[in-house]
Short mmCIF file of C-alpha atoms and ligand atoms in Angstrom, two decimals:
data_model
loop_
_atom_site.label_atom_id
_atom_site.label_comp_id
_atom_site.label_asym_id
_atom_site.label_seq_id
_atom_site.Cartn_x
_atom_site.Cartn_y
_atom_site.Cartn_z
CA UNK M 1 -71.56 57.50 -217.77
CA UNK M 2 -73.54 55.41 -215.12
CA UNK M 3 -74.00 57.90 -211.50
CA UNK M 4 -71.99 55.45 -209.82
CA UNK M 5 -69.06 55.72 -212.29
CA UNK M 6 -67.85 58.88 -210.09
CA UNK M 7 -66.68 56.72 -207.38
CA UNK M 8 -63.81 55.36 -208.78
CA UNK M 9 -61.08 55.51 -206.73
CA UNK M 10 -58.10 57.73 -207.51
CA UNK M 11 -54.78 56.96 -207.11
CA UNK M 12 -52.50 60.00 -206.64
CA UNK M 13 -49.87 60.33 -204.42
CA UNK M 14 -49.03 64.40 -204.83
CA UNK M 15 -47.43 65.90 -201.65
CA UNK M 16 -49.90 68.28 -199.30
CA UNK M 17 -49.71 71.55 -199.94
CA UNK M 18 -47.35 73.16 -196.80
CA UNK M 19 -48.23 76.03 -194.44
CA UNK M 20 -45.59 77.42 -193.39
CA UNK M 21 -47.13 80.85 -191.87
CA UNK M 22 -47.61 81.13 -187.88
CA UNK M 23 -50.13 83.22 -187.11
CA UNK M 24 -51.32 82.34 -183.62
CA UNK M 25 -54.09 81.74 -181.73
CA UNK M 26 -55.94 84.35 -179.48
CA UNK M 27 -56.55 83.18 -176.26
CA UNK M 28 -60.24 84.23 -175.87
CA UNK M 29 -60.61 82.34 -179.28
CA UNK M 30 -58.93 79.35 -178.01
CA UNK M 31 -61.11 79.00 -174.94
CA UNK M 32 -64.43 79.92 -176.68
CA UNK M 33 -63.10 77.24 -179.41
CA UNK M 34 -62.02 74.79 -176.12
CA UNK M 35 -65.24 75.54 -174.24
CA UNK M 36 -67.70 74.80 -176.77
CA UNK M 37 -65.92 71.55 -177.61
CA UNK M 38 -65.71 70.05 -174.24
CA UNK M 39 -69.68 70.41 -174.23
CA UNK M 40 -69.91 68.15 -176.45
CA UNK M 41 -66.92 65.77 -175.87
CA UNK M 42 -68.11 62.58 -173.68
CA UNK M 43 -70.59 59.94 -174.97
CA UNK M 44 -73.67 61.30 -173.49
CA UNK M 45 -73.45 63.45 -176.89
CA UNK M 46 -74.26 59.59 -178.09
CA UNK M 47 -77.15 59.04 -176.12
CA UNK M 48 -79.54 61.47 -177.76
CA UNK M 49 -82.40 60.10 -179.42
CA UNK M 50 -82.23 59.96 -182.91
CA UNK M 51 -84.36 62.12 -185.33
CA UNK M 52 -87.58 60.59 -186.37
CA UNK M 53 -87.61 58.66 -189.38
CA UNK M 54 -88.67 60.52 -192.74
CA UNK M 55 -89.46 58.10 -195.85
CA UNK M 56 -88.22 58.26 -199.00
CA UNK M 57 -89.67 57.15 -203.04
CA UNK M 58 -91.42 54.18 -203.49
CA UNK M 59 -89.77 51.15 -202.22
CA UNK M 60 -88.96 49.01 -205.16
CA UNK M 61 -87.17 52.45 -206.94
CA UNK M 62 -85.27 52.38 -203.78
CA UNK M 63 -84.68 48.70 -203.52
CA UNK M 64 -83.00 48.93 -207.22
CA UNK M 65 -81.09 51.73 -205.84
CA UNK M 66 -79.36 49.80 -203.37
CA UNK M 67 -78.32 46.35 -205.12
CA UNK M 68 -77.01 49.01 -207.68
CA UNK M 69 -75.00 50.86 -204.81
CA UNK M 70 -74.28 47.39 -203.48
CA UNK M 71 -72.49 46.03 -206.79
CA UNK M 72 -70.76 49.39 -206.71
CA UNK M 73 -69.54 49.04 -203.06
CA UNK M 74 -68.14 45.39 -204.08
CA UNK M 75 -66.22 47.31 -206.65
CA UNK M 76 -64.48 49.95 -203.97
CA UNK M 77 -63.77 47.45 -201.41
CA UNK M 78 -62.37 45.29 -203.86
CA UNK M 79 -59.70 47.78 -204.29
CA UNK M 80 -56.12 46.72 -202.44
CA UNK M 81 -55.17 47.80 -198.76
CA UNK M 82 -52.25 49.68 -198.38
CA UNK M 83 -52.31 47.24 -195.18
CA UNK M 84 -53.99 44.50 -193.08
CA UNK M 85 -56.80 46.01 -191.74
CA UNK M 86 -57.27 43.02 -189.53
CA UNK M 87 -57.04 43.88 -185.45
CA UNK M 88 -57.43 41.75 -182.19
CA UNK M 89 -59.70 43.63 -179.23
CA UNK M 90 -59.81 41.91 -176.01
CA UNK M 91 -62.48 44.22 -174.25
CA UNK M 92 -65.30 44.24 -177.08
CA UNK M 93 -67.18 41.31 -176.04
CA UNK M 94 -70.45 42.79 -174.78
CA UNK M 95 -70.12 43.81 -178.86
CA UNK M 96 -72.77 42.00 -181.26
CA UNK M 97 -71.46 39.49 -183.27
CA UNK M 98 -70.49 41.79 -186.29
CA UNK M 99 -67.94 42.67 -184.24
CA UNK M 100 -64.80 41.20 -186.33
CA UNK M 101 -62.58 39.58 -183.88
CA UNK M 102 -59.46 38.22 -186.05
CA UNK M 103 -57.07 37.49 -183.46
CA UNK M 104 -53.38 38.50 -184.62
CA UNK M 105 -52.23 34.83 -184.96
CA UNK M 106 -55.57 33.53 -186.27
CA UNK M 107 -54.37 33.88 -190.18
CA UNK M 108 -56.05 30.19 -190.19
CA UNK M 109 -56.53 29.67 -193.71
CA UNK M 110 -60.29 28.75 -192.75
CA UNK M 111 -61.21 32.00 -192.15
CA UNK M 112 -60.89 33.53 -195.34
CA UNK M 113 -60.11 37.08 -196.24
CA UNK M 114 -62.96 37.91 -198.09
CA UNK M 115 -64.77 37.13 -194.53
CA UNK M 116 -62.43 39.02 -192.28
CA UNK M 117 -63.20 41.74 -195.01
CA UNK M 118 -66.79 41.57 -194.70
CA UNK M 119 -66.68 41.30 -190.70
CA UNK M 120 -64.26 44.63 -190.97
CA UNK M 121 -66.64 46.44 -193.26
CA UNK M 122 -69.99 45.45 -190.83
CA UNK M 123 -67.98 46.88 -187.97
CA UNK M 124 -67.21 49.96 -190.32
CA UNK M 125 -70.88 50.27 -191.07
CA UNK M 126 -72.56 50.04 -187.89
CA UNK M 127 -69.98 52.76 -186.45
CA UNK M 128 -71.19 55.15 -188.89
CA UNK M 129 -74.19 54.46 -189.15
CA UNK M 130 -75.39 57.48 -187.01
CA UNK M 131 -73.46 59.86 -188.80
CA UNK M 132 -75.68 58.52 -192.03
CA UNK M 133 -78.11 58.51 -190.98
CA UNK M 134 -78.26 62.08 -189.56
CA UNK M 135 -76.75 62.91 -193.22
CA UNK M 136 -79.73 60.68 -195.05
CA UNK M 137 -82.49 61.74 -192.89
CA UNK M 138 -82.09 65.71 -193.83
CA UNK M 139 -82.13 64.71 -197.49
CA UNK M 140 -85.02 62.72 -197.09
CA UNK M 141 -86.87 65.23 -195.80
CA UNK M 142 -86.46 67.80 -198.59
CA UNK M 143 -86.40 65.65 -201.24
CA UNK M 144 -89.98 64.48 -199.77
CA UNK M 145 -91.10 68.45 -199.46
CA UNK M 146 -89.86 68.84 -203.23
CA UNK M 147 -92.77 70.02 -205.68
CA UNK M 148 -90.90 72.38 -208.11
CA UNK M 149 -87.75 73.41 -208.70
CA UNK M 150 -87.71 77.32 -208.10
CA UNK M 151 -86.06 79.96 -205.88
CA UNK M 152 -87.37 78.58 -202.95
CA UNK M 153 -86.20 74.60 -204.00
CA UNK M 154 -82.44 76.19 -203.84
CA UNK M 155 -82.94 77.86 -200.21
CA UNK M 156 -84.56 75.17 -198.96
CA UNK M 157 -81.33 72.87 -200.32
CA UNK M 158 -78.73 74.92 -199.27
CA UNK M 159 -80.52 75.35 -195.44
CA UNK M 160 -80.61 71.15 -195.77
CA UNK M 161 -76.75 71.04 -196.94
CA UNK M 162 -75.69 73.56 -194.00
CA UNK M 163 -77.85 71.60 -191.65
CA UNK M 164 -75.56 68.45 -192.66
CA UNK M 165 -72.53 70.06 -191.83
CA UNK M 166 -71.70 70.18 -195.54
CA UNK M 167 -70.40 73.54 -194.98
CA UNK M 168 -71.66 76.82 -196.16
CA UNK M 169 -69.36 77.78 -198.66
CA UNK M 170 -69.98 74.28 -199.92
CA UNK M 171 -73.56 74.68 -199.99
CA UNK M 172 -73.46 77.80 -201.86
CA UNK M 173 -71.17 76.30 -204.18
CA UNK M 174 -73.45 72.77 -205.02
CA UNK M 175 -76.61 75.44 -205.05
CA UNK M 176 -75.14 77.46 -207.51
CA UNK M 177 -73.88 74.90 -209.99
CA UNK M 178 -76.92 73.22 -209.62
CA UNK M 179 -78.87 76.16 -210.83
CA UNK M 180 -76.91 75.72 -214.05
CA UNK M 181 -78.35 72.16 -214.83
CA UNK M 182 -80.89 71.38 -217.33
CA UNK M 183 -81.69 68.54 -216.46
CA UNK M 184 -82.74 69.59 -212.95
CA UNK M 185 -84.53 72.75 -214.56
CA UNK M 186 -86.54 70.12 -216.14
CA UNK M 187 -87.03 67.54 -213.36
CA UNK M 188 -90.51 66.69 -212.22
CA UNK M 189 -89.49 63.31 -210.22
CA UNK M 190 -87.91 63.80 -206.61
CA UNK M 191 -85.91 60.73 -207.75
CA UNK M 192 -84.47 62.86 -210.73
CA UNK M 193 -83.92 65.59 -208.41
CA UNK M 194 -81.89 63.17 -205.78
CA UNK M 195 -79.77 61.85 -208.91
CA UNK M 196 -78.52 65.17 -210.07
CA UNK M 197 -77.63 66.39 -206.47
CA UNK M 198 -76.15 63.73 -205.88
CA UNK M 199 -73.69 63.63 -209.03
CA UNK M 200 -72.69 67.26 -208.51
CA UNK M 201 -71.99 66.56 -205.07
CA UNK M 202 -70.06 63.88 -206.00
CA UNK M 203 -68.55 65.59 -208.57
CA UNK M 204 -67.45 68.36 -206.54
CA UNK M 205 -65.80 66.20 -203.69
CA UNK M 206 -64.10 64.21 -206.16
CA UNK M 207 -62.66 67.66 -207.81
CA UNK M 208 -61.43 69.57 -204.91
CA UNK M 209 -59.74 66.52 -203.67
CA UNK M 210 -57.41 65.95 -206.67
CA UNK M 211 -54.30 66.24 -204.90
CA UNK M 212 -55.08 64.97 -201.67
CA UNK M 213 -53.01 62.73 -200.13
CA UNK M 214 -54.76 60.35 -197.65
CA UNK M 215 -51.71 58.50 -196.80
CA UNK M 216 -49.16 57.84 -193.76
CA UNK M 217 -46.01 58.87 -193.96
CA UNK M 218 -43.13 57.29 -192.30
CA UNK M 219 -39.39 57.94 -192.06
CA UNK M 220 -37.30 56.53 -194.50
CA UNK M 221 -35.24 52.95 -193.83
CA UNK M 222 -36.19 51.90 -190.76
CA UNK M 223 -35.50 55.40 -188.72
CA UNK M 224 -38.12 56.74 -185.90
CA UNK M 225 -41.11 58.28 -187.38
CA UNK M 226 -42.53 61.11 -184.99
CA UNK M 227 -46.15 61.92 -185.37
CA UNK M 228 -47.43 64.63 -183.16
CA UNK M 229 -50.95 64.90 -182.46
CA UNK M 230 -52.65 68.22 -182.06
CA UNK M 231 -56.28 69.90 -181.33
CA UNK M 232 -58.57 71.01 -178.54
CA UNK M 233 -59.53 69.82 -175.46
CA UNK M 234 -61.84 66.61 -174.82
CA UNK M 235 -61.82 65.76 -178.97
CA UNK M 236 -59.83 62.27 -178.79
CA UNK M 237 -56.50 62.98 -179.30
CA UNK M 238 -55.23 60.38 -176.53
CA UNK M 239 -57.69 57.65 -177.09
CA UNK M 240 -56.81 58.01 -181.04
CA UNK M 241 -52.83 57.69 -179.54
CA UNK M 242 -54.09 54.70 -177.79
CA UNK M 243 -55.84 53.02 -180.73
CA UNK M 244 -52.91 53.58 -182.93
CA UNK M 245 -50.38 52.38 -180.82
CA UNK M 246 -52.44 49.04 -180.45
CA UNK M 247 -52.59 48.85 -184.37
CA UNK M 248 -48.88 49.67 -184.96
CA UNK M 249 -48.05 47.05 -182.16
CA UNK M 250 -49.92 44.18 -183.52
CA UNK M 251 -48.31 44.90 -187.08
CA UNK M 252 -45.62 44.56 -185.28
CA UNK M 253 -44.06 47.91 -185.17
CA UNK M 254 -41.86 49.60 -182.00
CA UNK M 255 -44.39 51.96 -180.46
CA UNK M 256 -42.93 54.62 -177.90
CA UNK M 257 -45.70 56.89 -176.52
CA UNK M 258 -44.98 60.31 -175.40
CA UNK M 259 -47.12 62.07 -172.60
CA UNK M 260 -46.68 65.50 -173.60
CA UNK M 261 -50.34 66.70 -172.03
CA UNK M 262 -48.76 67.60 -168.65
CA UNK M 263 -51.53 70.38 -168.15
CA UNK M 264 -54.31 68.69 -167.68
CA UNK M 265 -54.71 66.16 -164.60
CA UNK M 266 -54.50 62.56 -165.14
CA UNK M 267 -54.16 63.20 -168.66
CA UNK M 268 -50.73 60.93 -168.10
CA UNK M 269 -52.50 58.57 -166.38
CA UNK M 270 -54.89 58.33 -168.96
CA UNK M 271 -51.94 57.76 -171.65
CA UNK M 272 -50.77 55.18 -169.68
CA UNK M 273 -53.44 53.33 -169.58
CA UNK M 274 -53.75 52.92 -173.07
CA UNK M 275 -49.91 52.07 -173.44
CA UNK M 276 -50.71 49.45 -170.71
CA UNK M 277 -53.20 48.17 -172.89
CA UNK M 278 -51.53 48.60 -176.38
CA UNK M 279 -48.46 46.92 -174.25
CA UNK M 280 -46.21 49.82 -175.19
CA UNK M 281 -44.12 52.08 -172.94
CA UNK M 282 -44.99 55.65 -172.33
CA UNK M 283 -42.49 58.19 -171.34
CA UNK M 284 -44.01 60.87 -168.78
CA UNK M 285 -42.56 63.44 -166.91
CA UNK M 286 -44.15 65.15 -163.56
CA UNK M 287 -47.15 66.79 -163.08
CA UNK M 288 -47.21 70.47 -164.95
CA UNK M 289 -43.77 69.68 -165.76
CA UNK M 290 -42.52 71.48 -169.16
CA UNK M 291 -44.35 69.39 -171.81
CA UNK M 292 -40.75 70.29 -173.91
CA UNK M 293 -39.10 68.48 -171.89
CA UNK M 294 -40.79 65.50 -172.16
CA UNK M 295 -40.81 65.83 -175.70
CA UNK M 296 -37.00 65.84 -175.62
CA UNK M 297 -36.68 62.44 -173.61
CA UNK M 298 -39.08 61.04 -175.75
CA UNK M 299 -37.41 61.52 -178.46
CA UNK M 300 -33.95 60.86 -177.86
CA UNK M 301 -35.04 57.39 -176.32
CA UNK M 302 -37.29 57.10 -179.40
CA UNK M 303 -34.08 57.93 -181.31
CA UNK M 304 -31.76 56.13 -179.55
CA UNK M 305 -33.57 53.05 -179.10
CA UNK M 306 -34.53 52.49 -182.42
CA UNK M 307 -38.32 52.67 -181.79
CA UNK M 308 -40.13 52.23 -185.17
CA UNK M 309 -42.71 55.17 -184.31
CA UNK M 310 -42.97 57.84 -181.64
CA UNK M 311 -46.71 58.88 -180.93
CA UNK M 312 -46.35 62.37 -178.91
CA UNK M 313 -49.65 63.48 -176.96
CA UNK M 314 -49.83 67.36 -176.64
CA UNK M 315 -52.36 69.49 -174.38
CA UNK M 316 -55.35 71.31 -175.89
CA UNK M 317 -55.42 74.05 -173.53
CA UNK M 318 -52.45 76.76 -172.38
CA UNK M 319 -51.07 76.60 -170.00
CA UNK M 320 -49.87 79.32 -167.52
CA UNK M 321 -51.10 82.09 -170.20
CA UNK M 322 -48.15 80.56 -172.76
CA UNK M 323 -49.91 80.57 -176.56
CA UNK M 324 -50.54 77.22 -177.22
CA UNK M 325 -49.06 77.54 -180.94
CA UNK M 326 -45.77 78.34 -179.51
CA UNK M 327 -46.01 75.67 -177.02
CA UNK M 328 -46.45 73.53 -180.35
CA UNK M 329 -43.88 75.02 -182.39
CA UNK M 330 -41.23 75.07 -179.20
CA UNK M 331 -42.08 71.14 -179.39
CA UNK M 332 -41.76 70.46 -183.11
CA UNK M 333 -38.29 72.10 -182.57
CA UNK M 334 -37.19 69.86 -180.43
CA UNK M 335 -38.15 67.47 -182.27
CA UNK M 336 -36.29 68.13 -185.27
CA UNK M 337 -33.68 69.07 -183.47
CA UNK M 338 -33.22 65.55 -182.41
CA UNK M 339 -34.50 64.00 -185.79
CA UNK M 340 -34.06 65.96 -188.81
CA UNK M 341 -37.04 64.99 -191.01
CA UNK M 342 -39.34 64.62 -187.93
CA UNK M 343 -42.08 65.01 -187.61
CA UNK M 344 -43.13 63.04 -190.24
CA UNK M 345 -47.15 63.60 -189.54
CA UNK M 346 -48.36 66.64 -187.15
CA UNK M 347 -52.31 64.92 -186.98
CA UNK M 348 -55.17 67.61 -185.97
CA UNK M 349 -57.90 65.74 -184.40
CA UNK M 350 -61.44 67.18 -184.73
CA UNK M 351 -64.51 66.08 -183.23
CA UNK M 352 -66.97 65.46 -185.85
CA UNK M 353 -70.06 66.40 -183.82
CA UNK M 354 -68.96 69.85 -183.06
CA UNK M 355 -69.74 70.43 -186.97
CA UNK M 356 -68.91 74.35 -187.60
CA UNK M 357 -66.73 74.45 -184.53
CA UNK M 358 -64.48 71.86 -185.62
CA UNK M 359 -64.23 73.84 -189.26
CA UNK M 360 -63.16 76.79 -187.16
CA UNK M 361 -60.60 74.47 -185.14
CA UNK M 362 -59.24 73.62 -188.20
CA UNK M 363 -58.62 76.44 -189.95
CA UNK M 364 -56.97 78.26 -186.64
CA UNK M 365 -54.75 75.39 -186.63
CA UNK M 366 -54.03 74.88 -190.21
CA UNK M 367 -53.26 78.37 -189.87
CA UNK M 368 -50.75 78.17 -187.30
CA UNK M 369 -48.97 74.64 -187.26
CA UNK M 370 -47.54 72.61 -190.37
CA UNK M 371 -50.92 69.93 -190.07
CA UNK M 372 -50.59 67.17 -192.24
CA UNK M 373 -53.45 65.99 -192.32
CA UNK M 374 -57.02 65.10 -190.01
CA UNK M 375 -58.61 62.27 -187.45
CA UNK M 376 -62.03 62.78 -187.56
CA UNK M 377 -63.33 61.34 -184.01
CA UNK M 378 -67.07 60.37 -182.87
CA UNK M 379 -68.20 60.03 -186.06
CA UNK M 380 -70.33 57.35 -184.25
CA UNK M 381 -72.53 60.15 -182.49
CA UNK M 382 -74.52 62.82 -184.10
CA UNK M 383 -71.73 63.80 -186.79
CA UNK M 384 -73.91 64.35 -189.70
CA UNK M 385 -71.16 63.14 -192.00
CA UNK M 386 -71.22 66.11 -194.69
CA UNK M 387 -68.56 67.34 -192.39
CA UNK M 388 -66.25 65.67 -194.63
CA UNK M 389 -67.04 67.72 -197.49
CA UNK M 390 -66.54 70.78 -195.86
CA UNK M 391 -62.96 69.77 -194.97
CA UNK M 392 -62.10 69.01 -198.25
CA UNK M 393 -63.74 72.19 -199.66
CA UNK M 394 -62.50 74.38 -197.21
CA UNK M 395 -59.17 73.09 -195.65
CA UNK M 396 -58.10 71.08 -198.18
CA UNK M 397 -56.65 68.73 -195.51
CA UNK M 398 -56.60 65.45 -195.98
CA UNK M 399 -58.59 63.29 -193.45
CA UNK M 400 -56.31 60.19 -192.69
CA UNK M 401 -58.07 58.73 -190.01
CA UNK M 402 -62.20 58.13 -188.69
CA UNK M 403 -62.56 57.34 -185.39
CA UNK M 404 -66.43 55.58 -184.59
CA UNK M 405 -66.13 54.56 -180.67
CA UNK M 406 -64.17 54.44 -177.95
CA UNK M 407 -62.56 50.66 -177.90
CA UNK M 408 -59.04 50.64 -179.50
CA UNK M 409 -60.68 48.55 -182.49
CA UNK M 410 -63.02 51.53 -183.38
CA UNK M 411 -60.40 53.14 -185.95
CA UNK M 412 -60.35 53.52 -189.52
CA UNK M 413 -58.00 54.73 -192.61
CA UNK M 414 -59.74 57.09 -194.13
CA UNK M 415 -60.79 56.06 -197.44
CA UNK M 416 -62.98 59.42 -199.05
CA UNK M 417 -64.92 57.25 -202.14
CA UNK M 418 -66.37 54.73 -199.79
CA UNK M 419 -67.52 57.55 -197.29
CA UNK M 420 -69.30 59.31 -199.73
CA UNK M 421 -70.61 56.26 -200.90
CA UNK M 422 -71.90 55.01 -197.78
CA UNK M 423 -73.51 58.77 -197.25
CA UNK M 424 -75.56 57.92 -200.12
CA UNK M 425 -76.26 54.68 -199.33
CA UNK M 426 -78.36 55.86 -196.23
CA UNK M 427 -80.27 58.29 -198.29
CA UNK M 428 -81.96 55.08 -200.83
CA UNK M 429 -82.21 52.19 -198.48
N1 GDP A 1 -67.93 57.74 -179.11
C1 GDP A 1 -66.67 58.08 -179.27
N2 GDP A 1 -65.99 58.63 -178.26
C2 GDP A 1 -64.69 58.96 -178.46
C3 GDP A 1 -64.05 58.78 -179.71
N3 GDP A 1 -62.77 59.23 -179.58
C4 GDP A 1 -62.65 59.67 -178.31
N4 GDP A 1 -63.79 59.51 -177.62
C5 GDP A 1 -64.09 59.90 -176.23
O1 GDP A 1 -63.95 61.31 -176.10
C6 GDP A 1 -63.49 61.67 -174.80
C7 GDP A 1 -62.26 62.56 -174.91
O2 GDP A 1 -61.21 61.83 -175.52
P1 GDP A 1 -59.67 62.12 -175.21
O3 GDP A 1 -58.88 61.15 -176.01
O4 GDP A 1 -59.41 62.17 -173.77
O5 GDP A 1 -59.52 63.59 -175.83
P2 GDP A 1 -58.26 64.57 -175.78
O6 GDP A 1 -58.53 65.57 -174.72
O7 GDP A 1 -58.20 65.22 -177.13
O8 GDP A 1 -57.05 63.74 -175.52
C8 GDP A 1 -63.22 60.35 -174.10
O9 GDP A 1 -64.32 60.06 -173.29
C9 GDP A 1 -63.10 59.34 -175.24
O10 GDP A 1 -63.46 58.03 -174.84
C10 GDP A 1 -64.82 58.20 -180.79
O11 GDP A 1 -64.36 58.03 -181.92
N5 GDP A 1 -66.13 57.89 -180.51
MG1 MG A 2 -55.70 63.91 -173.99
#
C-alpha cells in the first residue's frame, strides 16, 4: 500500500457520542481560561513575523514528493460536496486575485466548476498556509537535526510534536508506536524517517476518528434548526455567526440571528452588523438584559415564522457571578422548550492559536454542555495546525467548521483527509 493510500476518505455517518454530565465550570478557571484567550484574540496575533525558513532533502526527492501529493490531492477534492461551496463577498477586493469571487447568480456555464473549484481551493490554501507552515517548519527542523535513531531521536520528536500543538498525549502516543517499527529502527535516510512518521501519524488520525461525524445537522422537514454557539471570550463566535448566516442566506435559507451576548458591550451591535451585512434580521434585547430572554423571543419568532435556521450568539464571560454553564443550560431549555429536538448543533468555537488553552477550553466545555461538535477559528495566524490532531485524540469532537480570516468568505467545512494532507504538503514542497 502506496503512503498516500491512507487518505482515502471515509464515509461514515455514526451519531457523536453524547455527554450528558454537567459538571461546571469554576470561575477562577473560567477567567484564567477567558484571560489568556483574549491575549491572543485580535489580528495583531497575525502580524508576527514568521519563523525563519529551515530546508528540507534534496530538491528533486522533494519535487517527486509533491506531484505525488498533488495527484493525490486531485483524488480528495474530486470527492462530492455535500454542498455548493461557491460564495459571493462584496468587501474582499483589496484580496489578490485567487480570491474566488463566484457571484450567487454567476452559474454562467463559462465559468466552469472545475475552475470555481480550483479558485475555492487557492483561497483555502493561502488561508492556511500559516498554520502549515508553522506545522512544516518544526518538522523540518528535526528531520534536518536527525543522525540516528536512538533515545534522544524520540525526545527530540515528541518535544517537535508538542511544539506543533499535536498534543501531548498524542505525542506520547505516535513516539511510542513508533518505537515499535522496524523499519524506522533500521532507517538511515531522514527521508525514510519522514515517511514512517508520517504514515503512523496518519494512521493514527485516521483511527481515532472512525466514528466521527463531520456533518451538519438540521431539523427534519422543513422545521427551524437552532444552533447555539458556545466558547470563550474574543475566539470568533460572532464573526463565525456572521459568516454562516451569509452562507445559509445565499443558499437561500431563512436566517434569524439571535443576540444572546448581552454582557459584553456592543457585542449586539457587533451582531448586527453582520446581519446587516448577511441581510438577515437579528433579534436583540437591551443592554445586560437576561440573555434567556432573548433566547425565548428568538425562538418563538424563529418558530413561528418559519425561519429555516436560528443562529443564537451566547456570551463567553459570566455575568453578575451566575456560572456560565448554567447560563447555557437555562438557554438550551428554553430552547427546547419551544422546539423539541432543538438544538440541533450546540458549536464550541476555539481559537486555534491559543494551542493548549483551547484543548483545555474544550474539554471544560465538552464536560459541561451537550457540544456537538468544533469551529476552529484563526487558523490563518500562528495555529500550528497539529491542533487538529489533538482534538481528535483527545476530545473526540468533531471539527465541523475552519475559520482562516475575518471576511464572511473566510469559512470552511471541515474536511479532516485534506487537512492532514495539506499539513504534509508543507513539510515536502
Ligand atoms: N484572522 C482571523 N480573525 C478572526 C477569525 N475569526 C474571528 N476573528 C477575529 O477575532 C476577534 C474576535 O472575534 P469575535 O467574533 O468577536 O469573538 P467572540 O467574542 O467569540 O464573539 C475579531 O477581531 C474577529 O475579527 C479568523 O478565522 N481569522
Ligand atoms: Mg461575540
Amino acid at each position: 500500500m502506496g503512503l498516500f493510500d491512507i487518505f482515502r476518505k471515509k464515509k461514515n455517518n455514526v451519531e457523536p457520542e453524547s455527554t450528558t454530565n454537567s459538571e461546571s465550570l469554576s470561575e477562577s478557571q473560567f477567567e484564567t481560561l477567558s484571560q489568556s484567550n483574549s491575549e491572543t484574540t485580535t489580528s495583531s496575533a497575525l502580524t508576527q513575523p514568521v519563523m525563519e525558513q529551515v530546508g528540507l532533502v534534496d530538491e528533486r526527492e522533494a519535487d517527486e514528493w509533491s506531484k505525488a501529493l498533488d495527484k493525490k490531492s486531485e483524488a480528495i477534492h474530486d470527492l462530492p460536496e455535500s454542498e455548493s461551496e461557491s460564495e459571493s463577498e462584496s468587501e474582499s477586493e483589496s484580496e489578490s486575485e485567487s480570491e474566488s469571487e463566484s457571484e450567487s447568480e454567476s452559474e454562467s456555464e463559462s465559468e466552469s466548476e472545475d475552475e470555481i473549484e480550483r479558485n475555492e481551493q487557492q483561497v483555502y490554501d493561502e488561508g492556511l498556509k500559516k498554520s502549515r507552515t508553522g506545522f512544516a517548519e518544526r518538522f523540518n527542523r528535526f528531520l534536518a537535526n536527525f543522525r540516528t535513531v536512538d533515545e534522544d531521536f524520540f525526545e527530540d520528536l515528541e518535544e517537535t510534536l508538542v511544539g506543533a500543538d499535536v498534543g501531548f498525549d498524542m505525542a506520547i502516543k505516535i513516539s511510542d508506536e513508533l518505537r515499535e517499527e522496524v523499519k524506522l529502527a533500521n532507517a538511515k535516510r531522514k527521508e525514510d524517517v519522514r515517511d514512517v512518521i508520517i504514515k503512523k501519524m496518519v494512521d493514527l488520525y485516521e483511527a481515532d476518528g472512525v466514528n466521527e461525524d463531520t456533518q451538519m445537522h438540521f431539523a427534519p422537514n422543513g422545521s427551524t434548526t437552532v444552533i447555539l454557539f458556545v466558547g470563550v471570550n474574543g475566539v470568533g463566535k460572532t464573526t463565525t455567526i456572521g459568516k454562516l448566516a451569509s452562507k445559509y442566506q445565499q443558499a437561500g435559507k431563512s436566517v434569524l440571528l439571535a443576540a444572546a451576548d448581552t454582557f459584553r458591550a456592543g457585542a449586539t451591535k457587533q451582531l448586527q452588523e453582520w446581519g446587516e451585512r448577511a441581510n438577515v434580521p437579528v433579534v436583540a434585547g437591551k443592554e445586560k438584559a437576561d440573555p434567556a430572554s432573548v433566547v425565548f423571543e428568538a425562538v418563538a419568532k424563529a418558530r413561528d415564522e418559519h425561519y429555516d435556521i436560528l443562529f443564537v450568539d451566547t456570551a463567553g464571560r459570566l455575568q453578575n457571578n451566575v456560572n456560565l454553564m448554567q447560563e447555557l443550560e437555562k438557554m438550551k431549555r428554553i430552547i427546547q422548550r419551544e422546539i423539541p429536538d432543538a438544538p440541533h448543533e450546540v458549536l464550541l468555537v476555539l481559537d486555534a492559536t491559543t494551542g493548549q488553552n483551547a484543548l483545555q477550553q474544550a474539554k471544560l466545555f465538552k464536560d459541561s454542555s451537550d457540544v456537538t461538535g468544533i469551529v476552529l477559528t484563526k487558523m490563518d495566524g500562528t495555529a500550528k495546525g497539529g491542533i487538529v490532531f489533538a482534538i481528535r485524540n483527545e476530545m473526540h469532537l468533531p471539527v465541523k467548521w475552519i475559520g482562516f480570516g475575518e471576511k464572511a468568505s473566510d469559512l470552511r467545512e471541515f474536511k479532516p483527509e485534506e487537512f492532514v494532507y495539506g499539513l504534509f504538503k508543507e513539510l515536502v514542497s
